[in-house]
Amino acid sequence: MRITRVLGAALLALGLAAGPAAADPSPSPSASGDGKSPTQAGTSFRTATEIEQGQRATASGSAGDYLYWSFPADTGQRPTVEATVKLPDTHGSQTWQLDVYDGLRRRQACQYGAATRTAAQGASSVELACVLRTVRGWAEPWANDPLPGTYYVRLTVVGLGASDLGQPVGAEVRVDSKDIGGAAAVDGRLGKPLVPGIAVKSEADGDDSKTAVLSSFGSDDGWSSGWWSDRWVWTAIGAVLAALAGIGGYALTRGSGRPGNVPPQV
């Protein structure tokens, strides 16, 4: 009976510990509440158009232009960037490419996805996708691991005929993330996220001139990079399971409580 009560209490504690882990502790950012989607793209890193995760951005341009957007990504997120290029009615074969850079302007490799695709002659559109590696809270200086901060999306054509250069095209970009959580947690954290813009004047300063605003990401909710992750919850669950195994092993091996070398009393 005592063993049953102990096991019941341990299972109750296990359920309470697993509850917070089952919930999503830091959901991916949603689209901005103003309902306005960006309708233009920047032409460089400094003028990249800001978009939030879950927000659809569109832009018009010409074949041969470089189109730039930027978005925030935090620790434990695995961003997915999708782009669709709408081509003119008449065109030759074109090859488009989607590149993603971090806050230090280091090109990030795609974990999977078709980041470069060729549209056949007369095709109406071409779709590109890039799934990044999971953003880490900390990395060695020599590593190229994705870190929390600003990420840049660059969309451009890398192969087309001379007759197609300058033809009008339309672009649509969307960024979403999957929260990986403690499975990708590491010890250590950055002093500050990789968000450029320290030397760039923000629009909040009252300057009406056209300036890049690269430091507004994460200003409301902050960044979650730090020592805490849900792996601590699973560590506690492992400790409870180990305690249960110890109690069960003791209950099975302790015997009847009478030493084996003492004969029974008559």
Short mmCIF file of N, CA and C in Angstrom, two decimals, residues 19-188:
data_model
loop_
_atom_site.label_atom_id
_atom_site.label_comp_id
_atom_site.label_asym_id
_atom_site.label_seq_id
_atom_site.Cartn_x
_atom_site.Cartn_y
_atom_site.Cartn_z
N GLY A 19 3.20 19.15 -17.95
CA GLY A 19 2.21 20.09 -18.44
C GLY A 19 2.79 21.31 -19.11
N PRO A 20 3.72 22.05 -18.47
CA PRO A 20 4.28 23.23 -19.14
C PRO A 20 5.05 22.87 -20.39
N ALA A 21 5.66 21.67 -20.42
CA ALA A 21 6.44 21.31 -21.60
C ALA A 21 5.56 21.02 -22.79
N ALA A 22 4.34 20.54 -22.51
CA ALA A 22 3.45 20.23 -23.62
C ALA A 22 2.94 21.49 -24.28
N ALA A 23 2.83 22.58 -23.53
CA ALA A 23 2.38 23.83 -24.11
C ALA A 23 3.51 24.48 -24.88
N ASP A 24 3.15 25.34 -25.78
CA ASP A 24 4.15 26.06 -26.58
C ASP A 24 4.62 27.26 -25.79
N PRO A 25 5.87 27.29 -25.25
CA PRO A 25 6.29 28.38 -24.39
C PRO A 25 6.52 29.68 -25.12
N SER A 26 6.94 29.61 -26.37
CA SER A 26 7.23 30.84 -27.09
C SER A 26 6.77 30.68 -28.54
N PRO A 27 5.49 30.91 -28.81
CA PRO A 27 4.98 30.74 -30.17
C PRO A 27 5.63 31.71 -31.13
N SER A 28 5.62 31.33 -32.39
CA SER A 28 6.22 32.18 -33.40
C SER A 28 5.45 33.48 -33.51
N PRO A 29 6.14 34.59 -33.77
CA PRO A 29 5.45 35.86 -33.91
C PRO A 29 4.43 35.80 -35.03
N SER A 30 3.31 36.45 -34.87
CA SER A 30 2.27 36.48 -35.89
C SER A 30 2.37 37.78 -36.68
N ALA A 31 1.51 37.89 -37.64
CA ALA A 31 1.51 39.09 -38.46
C ALA A 31 1.12 40.30 -37.63
N SER A 32 1.55 41.47 -38.08
CA SER A 32 1.27 42.69 -37.34
C SER A 32 -0.22 42.95 -37.31
N GLY A 33 -0.65 43.55 -36.23
CA GLY A 33 -2.08 43.73 -36.02
C GLY A 33 -2.70 44.83 -36.85
N ASP A 34 -1.91 45.66 -37.55
CA ASP A 34 -2.50 46.75 -38.30
C ASP A 34 -3.13 46.28 -39.61
N GLY A 35 -2.90 45.00 -39.98
CA GLY A 35 -3.51 44.46 -41.19
C GLY A 35 -2.86 44.92 -42.47
N LYS A 36 -1.78 45.68 -42.42
CA LYS A 36 -1.12 46.19 -43.60
C LYS A 36 0.08 45.32 -43.92
N SER A 37 0.11 44.82 -45.14
CA SER A 37 1.23 44.02 -45.60
C SER A 37 2.15 44.88 -46.45
N PRO A 38 3.45 44.74 -46.31
CA PRO A 38 4.38 45.54 -47.13
C PRO A 38 4.16 45.26 -48.61
N THR A 39 4.22 46.29 -49.40
CA THR A 39 4.00 46.17 -50.84
C THR A 39 5.22 46.60 -51.64
N GLN A 40 6.36 46.70 -50.97
CA GLN A 40 7.59 47.03 -51.68
C GLN A 40 8.76 46.37 -50.97
N ALA A 41 9.85 46.23 -51.70
CA ALA A 41 11.05 45.61 -51.16
C ALA A 41 12.20 46.60 -51.25
N GLY A 42 13.19 46.40 -50.37
CA GLY A 42 14.37 47.22 -50.41
C GLY A 42 15.30 46.80 -51.55
N THR A 43 16.31 47.61 -51.78
CA THR A 43 17.27 47.33 -52.84
C THR A 43 18.66 47.02 -52.29
N SER A 44 18.80 46.98 -50.96
CA SER A 44 20.08 46.65 -50.33
C SER A 44 19.81 46.18 -48.91
N PHE A 45 20.87 45.78 -48.20
CA PHE A 45 20.71 45.37 -46.81
C PHE A 45 20.20 46.53 -45.96
N ARG A 46 20.70 47.73 -46.21
CA ARG A 46 20.33 48.87 -45.37
C ARG A 46 18.89 49.31 -45.57
N THR A 47 18.34 49.06 -46.75
CA THR A 47 16.97 49.49 -47.03
C THR A 47 16.00 48.32 -47.10
N ALA A 48 16.38 47.18 -46.56
CA ALA A 48 15.51 46.00 -46.60
C ALA A 48 14.19 46.29 -45.88
N THR A 49 13.10 45.85 -46.47
CA THR A 49 11.77 46.05 -45.90
C THR A 49 11.53 45.07 -44.76
N GLU A 50 11.13 45.57 -43.61
CA GLU A 50 10.89 44.72 -42.46
C GLU A 50 9.55 43.98 -42.59
N ILE A 51 9.57 42.70 -42.30
CA ILE A 51 8.34 41.91 -42.23
C ILE A 51 8.40 41.05 -40.97
N GLU A 52 7.24 40.74 -40.45
CA GLU A 52 7.14 39.85 -39.29
C GLU A 52 6.88 38.43 -39.76
N GLN A 53 7.20 37.48 -38.92
CA GLN A 53 6.89 36.09 -39.25
C GLN A 53 5.38 35.91 -39.33
N GLY A 54 4.95 35.18 -40.33
CA GLY A 54 3.53 34.99 -40.56
C GLY A 54 2.90 36.07 -41.41
N GLN A 55 3.68 37.04 -41.84
CA GLN A 55 3.17 38.15 -42.63
C GLN A 55 3.56 37.96 -44.09
N ARG A 56 2.63 38.22 -45.00
CA ARG A 56 2.89 38.10 -46.43
C ARG A 56 3.28 39.45 -46.98
N ALA A 57 4.39 39.50 -47.69
CA ALA A 57 4.88 40.73 -48.29
C ALA A 57 4.92 40.58 -49.80
N THR A 58 4.56 41.63 -50.51
CA THR A 58 4.58 41.64 -51.96
C THR A 58 5.43 42.81 -52.45
N ALA A 59 5.88 42.70 -53.67
CA ALA A 59 6.68 43.77 -54.27
C ALA A 59 6.66 43.62 -55.78
N SER A 60 6.82 44.74 -56.45
CA SER A 60 6.95 44.76 -57.91
C SER A 60 8.35 45.21 -58.26
N GLY A 61 8.88 44.65 -59.33
CA GLY A 61 10.23 45.00 -59.74
C GLY A 61 10.48 44.61 -61.17
N SER A 62 11.74 44.56 -61.52
CA SER A 62 12.15 44.20 -62.86
C SER A 62 13.14 43.05 -62.78
N ALA A 63 13.13 42.21 -63.81
CA ALA A 63 14.07 41.11 -63.87
C ALA A 63 15.49 41.67 -63.89
N GLY A 64 16.28 41.27 -62.91
CA GLY A 64 17.63 41.80 -62.75
C GLY A 64 17.79 42.62 -61.49
N ASP A 65 16.67 43.03 -60.87
CA ASP A 65 16.74 43.79 -59.61
C ASP A 65 17.08 42.85 -58.45
N TYR A 66 17.64 43.43 -57.39
CA TYR A 66 17.83 42.73 -56.12
C TYR A 66 16.73 43.21 -55.18
N LEU A 67 15.95 42.27 -54.65
CA LEU A 67 14.86 42.59 -53.74
C LEU A 67 15.22 42.08 -52.35
N TYR A 68 15.11 42.96 -51.33
CA TYR A 68 15.53 42.63 -49.97
C TYR A 68 14.38 42.81 -48.98
N TRP A 69 14.26 41.85 -48.06
CA TRP A 69 13.38 41.94 -46.90
C TRP A 69 14.17 41.53 -45.67
N SER A 70 13.70 41.88 -44.49
CA SER A 70 14.34 41.45 -43.24
C SER A 70 13.26 41.00 -42.26
N PHE A 71 13.62 40.06 -41.40
CA PHE A 71 12.67 39.52 -40.42
C PHE A 71 13.43 39.10 -39.18
N PRO A 72 12.77 39.04 -38.02
CA PRO A 72 13.44 38.61 -36.78
C PRO A 72 13.29 37.11 -36.57
N ALA A 73 14.30 36.48 -36.00
CA ALA A 73 14.24 35.07 -35.62
C ALA A 73 14.93 34.92 -34.27
N ASP A 74 14.31 34.18 -33.36
CA ASP A 74 14.82 34.06 -32.00
C ASP A 74 15.28 32.63 -31.73
N THR A 75 15.86 32.45 -30.56
CA THR A 75 16.42 31.16 -30.17
C THR A 75 15.35 30.07 -30.18
N GLY A 76 15.72 28.91 -30.74
CA GLY A 76 14.82 27.77 -30.78
C GLY A 76 13.90 27.74 -31.97
N GLN A 77 13.91 28.77 -32.82
CA GLN A 77 13.05 28.80 -33.99
C GLN A 77 13.78 28.25 -35.22
N ARG A 78 13.05 27.60 -36.08
CA ARG A 78 13.59 27.13 -37.36
C ARG A 78 12.79 27.81 -38.47
N PRO A 79 13.31 28.94 -39.01
CA PRO A 79 12.55 29.72 -39.99
C PRO A 79 12.46 29.00 -41.34
N THR A 80 11.34 29.22 -41.99
CA THR A 80 11.11 28.76 -43.36
C THR A 80 10.73 29.97 -44.20
N VAL A 81 11.52 30.25 -45.23
CA VAL A 81 11.28 31.39 -46.12
C VAL A 81 10.75 30.85 -47.44
N GLU A 82 9.61 31.36 -47.86
CA GLU A 82 9.00 30.96 -49.12
C GLU A 82 8.80 32.18 -49.99
N ALA A 83 9.09 32.03 -51.28
CA ALA A 83 8.96 33.15 -52.23
C ALA A 83 8.34 32.64 -53.52
N THR A 84 7.49 33.48 -54.09
CA THR A 84 6.88 33.19 -55.39
C THR A 84 7.12 34.37 -56.31
N VAL A 85 7.65 34.11 -57.48
CA VAL A 85 7.92 35.15 -58.48
C VAL A 85 6.94 34.98 -59.62
N LYS A 86 6.16 36.02 -59.88
CA LYS A 86 5.20 36.00 -60.98
C LYS A 86 5.88 36.62 -62.22
N LEU A 87 5.93 35.83 -63.27
CA LEU A 87 6.68 36.21 -64.47
C LEU A 87 5.73 36.79 -65.53
N PRO A 88 6.28 37.56 -66.46
CA PRO A 88 5.45 38.11 -67.54
C PRO A 88 4.93 37.00 -68.46
N ASP A 89 3.96 37.36 -69.30
CA ASP A 89 3.34 36.36 -70.18
C ASP A 89 4.33 35.76 -71.16
N THR A 90 5.24 36.58 -71.65
CA THR A 90 6.21 36.11 -72.64
C THR A 90 7.61 36.29 -72.09
N HIS A 91 8.34 35.21 -71.99
CA HIS A 91 9.72 35.27 -71.49
C HIS A 91 10.43 33.98 -71.83
N GLY A 92 11.75 34.02 -71.76
CA GLY A 92 12.54 32.83 -71.97
C GLY A 92 12.80 32.11 -70.65
N SER A 93 13.68 31.15 -70.69
CA SER A 93 14.03 30.41 -69.47
C SER A 93 14.75 31.34 -68.50
N GLN A 94 14.34 31.29 -67.21
CA GLN A 94 14.92 32.15 -66.17
C GLN A 94 15.23 31.33 -64.93
N THR A 95 16.35 31.64 -64.27
CA THR A 95 16.74 30.98 -63.03
C THR A 95 16.74 32.01 -61.91
N TRP A 96 15.92 31.74 -60.89
CA TRP A 96 15.80 32.64 -59.75
C TRP A 96 16.40 32.01 -58.51
N GLN A 97 16.89 32.86 -57.60
CA GLN A 97 17.57 32.36 -56.41
C GLN A 97 17.13 33.14 -55.18
N LEU A 98 16.96 32.40 -54.08
CA LEU A 98 16.58 32.97 -52.79
C LEU A 98 17.74 32.77 -51.81
N ASP A 99 18.27 33.86 -51.27
CA ASP A 99 19.38 33.81 -50.31
C ASP A 99 18.93 34.40 -48.99
N VAL A 100 19.42 33.81 -47.89
CA VAL A 100 19.11 34.30 -46.54
C VAL A 100 20.42 34.58 -45.82
N TYR A 101 20.51 35.76 -45.20
CA TYR A 101 21.71 36.18 -44.48
C TYR A 101 21.33 36.51 -43.04
N ASP A 102 22.29 36.35 -42.12
CA ASP A 102 22.02 36.70 -40.72
C ASP A 102 22.40 38.15 -40.47
N GLY A 103 22.36 38.57 -39.19
CA GLY A 103 22.62 39.96 -38.85
C GLY A 103 24.03 40.41 -39.15
N LEU A 104 24.97 39.47 -39.29
CA LEU A 104 26.35 39.80 -39.68
C LEU A 104 26.55 39.69 -41.18
N ARG A 105 25.45 39.51 -41.90
CA ARG A 105 25.45 39.39 -43.36
C ARG A 105 26.23 38.16 -43.82
N ARG A 106 26.15 37.11 -43.03
CA ARG A 106 26.73 35.83 -43.42
C ARG A 106 25.63 35.00 -44.07
N ARG A 107 25.91 34.50 -45.23
CA ARG A 107 24.91 33.69 -45.93
C ARG A 107 24.68 32.39 -45.17
N GLN A 108 23.40 32.10 -44.92
CA GLN A 108 23.02 30.91 -44.18
C GLN A 108 22.59 29.81 -45.15
N ALA A 109 23.14 28.63 -44.94
CA ALA A 109 22.79 27.50 -45.80
C ALA A 109 21.37 27.03 -45.50
N CYS A 110 20.70 26.54 -46.52
CA CYS A 110 19.36 25.99 -46.35
C CYS A 110 19.46 24.54 -45.91
N GLN A 111 18.74 24.20 -44.87
CA GLN A 111 18.71 22.81 -44.41
C GLN A 111 18.07 21.91 -45.46
N TYR A 112 17.00 22.40 -46.03
CA TYR A 112 16.40 21.76 -47.20
C TYR A 112 15.46 22.77 -47.85
N GLY A 113 15.01 22.43 -49.05
CA GLY A 113 14.20 23.35 -49.82
C GLY A 113 14.89 23.74 -51.12
N ALA A 114 14.11 24.15 -52.10
CA ALA A 114 14.63 24.55 -53.40
C ALA A 114 14.85 26.05 -53.41
N ALA A 115 16.06 26.48 -53.07
CA ALA A 115 16.37 27.91 -53.03
C ALA A 115 16.73 28.46 -54.40
N THR A 116 17.03 27.61 -55.36
CA THR A 116 17.33 28.01 -56.74
C THR A 116 16.51 27.14 -57.68
N ARG A 117 15.71 27.79 -58.52
CA ARG A 117 14.87 27.05 -59.45
C ARG A 117 14.84 27.77 -60.80
N THR A 118 14.64 26.99 -61.84
CA THR A 118 14.58 27.52 -63.20
C THR A 118 13.16 27.45 -63.71
N ALA A 119 12.65 28.57 -64.19
CA ALA A 119 11.32 28.63 -64.79
C ALA A 119 11.45 28.41 -66.29
N ALA A 120 10.70 27.48 -66.80
CA ALA A 120 10.75 27.19 -68.23
C ALA A 120 10.16 28.34 -69.03
N GLN A 121 10.43 28.34 -70.30
CA GLN A 121 9.91 29.39 -71.17
C GLN A 121 8.38 29.40 -71.14
N GLY A 122 7.81 30.58 -70.89
CA GLY A 122 6.36 30.73 -70.84
C GLY A 122 5.72 30.40 -69.51
N ALA A 123 6.49 29.94 -68.50
CA ALA A 123 5.92 29.62 -67.19
C ALA A 123 5.38 30.89 -66.54
N SER A 124 4.28 30.75 -65.83
CA SER A 124 3.64 31.93 -65.23
C SER A 124 4.31 32.35 -63.92
N SER A 125 4.95 31.41 -63.22
CA SER A 125 5.56 31.74 -61.93
C SER A 125 6.61 30.69 -61.58
N VAL A 126 7.40 30.99 -60.57
CA VAL A 126 8.38 30.07 -60.03
C VAL A 126 8.36 30.20 -58.52
N GLU A 127 8.39 29.08 -57.81
CA GLU A 127 8.31 29.07 -56.35
C GLU A 127 9.63 28.60 -55.75
N LEU A 128 10.07 29.30 -54.71
CA LEU A 128 11.33 29.00 -54.04
C LEU A 128 11.06 28.82 -52.55
N ALA A 129 11.93 28.07 -51.89
CA ALA A 129 11.78 27.84 -50.44
C ALA A 129 13.14 27.55 -49.84
N CYS A 130 13.31 27.98 -48.61
CA CYS A 130 14.56 27.75 -47.87
C CYS A 130 14.22 27.54 -46.40
N VAL A 131 14.53 26.36 -45.89
CA VAL A 131 14.34 26.06 -44.47
C VAL A 131 15.69 26.16 -43.79
N LEU A 132 15.84 27.14 -42.90
CA LEU A 132 17.11 27.36 -42.23
C LEU A 132 17.33 26.36 -41.10
N ARG A 133 18.54 26.32 -40.61
CA ARG A 133 18.82 25.54 -39.41
C ARG A 133 18.21 26.23 -38.19
N THR A 134 18.07 25.50 -37.12
CA THR A 134 17.48 26.06 -35.90
C THR A 134 18.38 27.14 -35.32
N VAL A 135 17.78 28.25 -34.94
CA VAL A 135 18.54 29.37 -34.37
C VAL A 135 19.03 28.97 -32.98
N ARG A 136 20.32 29.16 -32.73
CA ARG A 136 20.95 28.79 -31.47
C ARG A 136 21.10 30.02 -30.58
N GLY A 137 21.17 29.78 -29.28
CA GLY A 137 21.34 30.88 -28.34
C GLY A 137 22.77 31.39 -28.26
N TRP A 138 23.72 30.56 -28.69
CA TRP A 138 25.13 30.93 -28.57
C TRP A 138 25.93 30.04 -29.50
N ALA A 139 27.08 30.53 -29.98
CA ALA A 139 27.95 29.74 -30.84
C ALA A 139 29.37 30.27 -30.72
N GLU A 140 30.33 29.47 -31.13
CA GLU A 140 31.72 29.90 -31.16
C GLU A 140 31.91 31.01 -32.19
N PRO A 141 32.87 31.91 -31.97
CA PRO A 141 33.07 33.01 -32.92
C PRO A 141 33.39 32.54 -34.33
N TRP A 142 34.03 31.39 -34.47
CA TRP A 142 34.41 30.93 -35.80
C TRP A 142 33.29 30.16 -36.50
N ALA A 143 32.22 29.87 -35.78
CA ALA A 143 31.14 29.08 -36.35
C ALA A 143 30.21 29.95 -37.19
N ASN A 144 29.48 29.31 -38.07
CA ASN A 144 28.52 30.00 -38.92
C ASN A 144 27.09 29.64 -38.54
N ASP A 145 26.90 29.28 -37.26
CA ASP A 145 25.58 28.87 -36.80
C ASP A 145 24.62 30.05 -36.79
N PRO A 146 23.35 29.83 -37.12
CA PRO A 146 22.36 30.92 -37.04
C PRO A 146 22.13 31.34 -35.59
N LEU A 147 22.14 32.63 -35.35
CA LEU A 147 22.00 33.19 -34.01
C LEU A 147 20.80 34.14 -33.97
N PRO A 148 20.25 34.42 -32.79
CA PRO A 148 19.08 35.30 -32.72
C PRO A 148 19.38 36.71 -33.20
N GLY A 149 18.42 37.27 -33.92
CA GLY A 149 18.59 38.62 -34.43
C GLY A 149 17.86 38.80 -35.76
N THR A 150 18.35 39.75 -36.54
CA THR A 150 17.76 40.08 -37.83
C THR A 150 18.28 39.13 -38.91
N TYR A 151 17.39 38.73 -39.79
CA TYR A 151 17.76 37.93 -40.95
C TYR A 151 17.28 38.64 -42.21
N TYR A 152 18.09 38.55 -43.27
CA TYR A 152 17.80 39.22 -44.52
C TYR A 152 17.46 38.20 -45.60
N VAL A 153 16.46 38.54 -46.40
CA VAL A 153 16.06 37.72 -47.54
C VAL A 153 16.40 38.49 -48.81
N ARG A 154 17.12 37.85 -49.71
CA ARG A 154 17.44 38.48 -50.99
C ARG A 154 16.91 37.60 -52.12
N LEU A 155 16.14 38.20 -53.00
CA LEU A 155 15.55 37.49 -54.13
C LEU A 155 16.02 38.15 -55.42
N THR A 156 16.58 37.35 -56.32
CA THR A 156 17.07 37.90 -57.59
C THR A 156 17.15 36.80 -58.62
N VAL A 157 17.25 37.21 -59.88
CA VAL A 157 17.42 36.28 -60.98
C VAL A 157 18.91 36.14 -61.25
N VAL A 158 19.36 34.92 -61.44
CA VAL A 158 20.79 34.66 -61.64
C VAL A 158 21.08 34.13 -63.04
N GLY A 159 20.05 33.94 -63.83
CA GLY A 159 20.25 33.47 -65.19
C GLY A 159 19.05 33.77 -66.06
N LEU A 160 19.24 34.59 -67.10
CA LEU A 160 18.16 34.91 -68.04
C LEU A 160 18.76 35.46 -69.32
N GLY A 161 17.96 35.45 -70.35
CA GLY A 161 18.42 35.99 -71.62
C GLY A 161 18.42 37.51 -71.62
N ALA A 162 19.20 38.08 -72.52
CA ALA A 162 19.32 39.54 -72.59
C ALA A 162 17.99 40.19 -72.93
N SER A 163 17.14 39.52 -73.69
CA SER A 163 15.86 40.10 -74.06
C SER A 163 14.89 40.19 -72.88
N ASP A 164 15.11 39.38 -71.83
CA ASP A 164 14.22 39.39 -70.67
C ASP A 164 14.68 40.37 -69.58
N LEU A 165 15.85 40.93 -69.72
CA LEU A 165 16.36 41.83 -68.70
C LEU A 165 15.51 43.09 -68.62
N GLY A 166 15.05 43.40 -67.41
CA GLY A 166 14.24 44.60 -67.21
C GLY A 166 12.75 44.39 -67.36
N GLN A 167 12.29 43.19 -67.70
CA GLN A 167 10.86 42.95 -67.80
C GLN A 167 10.22 42.98 -66.41
N PRO A 168 8.98 43.44 -66.30
CA PRO A 168 8.33 43.55 -64.99
C PRO A 168 8.02 42.19 -64.40
N VAL A 169 8.23 42.06 -63.10
CA VAL A 169 7.92 40.84 -62.37
C VAL A 169 7.27 41.22 -61.04
N GLY A 170 6.59 40.28 -60.45
CA GLY A 170 6.01 40.47 -59.12
C GLY A 170 6.56 39.41 -58.18
N ALA A 171 6.73 39.78 -56.92
CA ALA A 171 7.30 38.87 -55.93
C ALA A 171 6.41 38.82 -54.70
N GLU A 172 6.35 37.65 -54.10
CA GLU A 172 5.61 37.45 -52.85
C GLU A 172 6.47 36.63 -51.91
N VAL A 173 6.63 37.10 -50.68
CA VAL A 173 7.51 36.46 -49.70
C VAL A 173 6.75 36.26 -48.40
N ARG A 174 6.99 35.12 -47.78
CA ARG A 174 6.40 34.84 -46.47
C ARG A 174 7.41 34.05 -45.63
N VAL A 175 7.47 34.37 -44.34
CA VAL A 175 8.38 33.70 -43.41
C VAL A 175 7.57 33.12 -42.26
N ASP A 176 7.79 31.85 -41.98
CA ASP A 176 7.18 31.18 -40.83
C ASP A 176 8.27 30.45 -40.06
N SER A 177 7.96 30.06 -38.83
CA SER A 177 8.94 29.35 -38.01
C SER A 177 8.28 28.20 -37.28
N LYS A 178 9.06 27.17 -37.05
CA LYS A 178 8.66 26.07 -36.18
C LYS A 178 9.49 26.15 -34.91
N ASP A 179 8.82 26.10 -33.77
CA ASP A 179 9.51 26.21 -32.49
C ASP A 179 10.08 24.85 -32.11
N ILE A 180 11.40 24.72 -32.15
CA ILE A 180 12.06 23.46 -31.84
C ILE A 180 12.21 23.28 -30.33
N GLY A 181 12.46 24.37 -29.59
CA GLY A 181 12.53 24.30 -28.13
C GLY A 181 13.83 23.75 -27.62
N GLY A 182 13.74 23.02 -26.51
CA GLY A 182 14.93 22.56 -25.80
C GLY A 182 15.77 21.55 -26.56
N ALA A 183 15.22 20.95 -27.61
CA ALA A 183 16.00 19.99 -28.38
C ALA A 183 17.22 20.63 -29.01
N ALA A 184 17.18 21.95 -29.23
CA ALA A 184 18.31 22.66 -29.83
C ALA A 184 18.96 23.62 -28.86
N ALA A 185 18.66 23.52 -27.56
CA ALA A 185 19.20 24.44 -26.58
C ALA A 185 20.67 24.18 -26.33
N VAL A 186 21.41 25.25 -26.07
CA VAL A 186 22.83 25.16 -25.74
C VAL A 186 23.09 26.02 -24.52
N ASP A 187 24.17 25.73 -23.82
CA ASP A 187 24.56 26.55 -22.68
C ASP A 187 25.21 27.83 -23.20
N GLY A 188 24.87 28.94 -22.56
CA GLY A 188 25.43 30.22 -22.97
C GLY A 188 24.43 31.04 -23.75
#
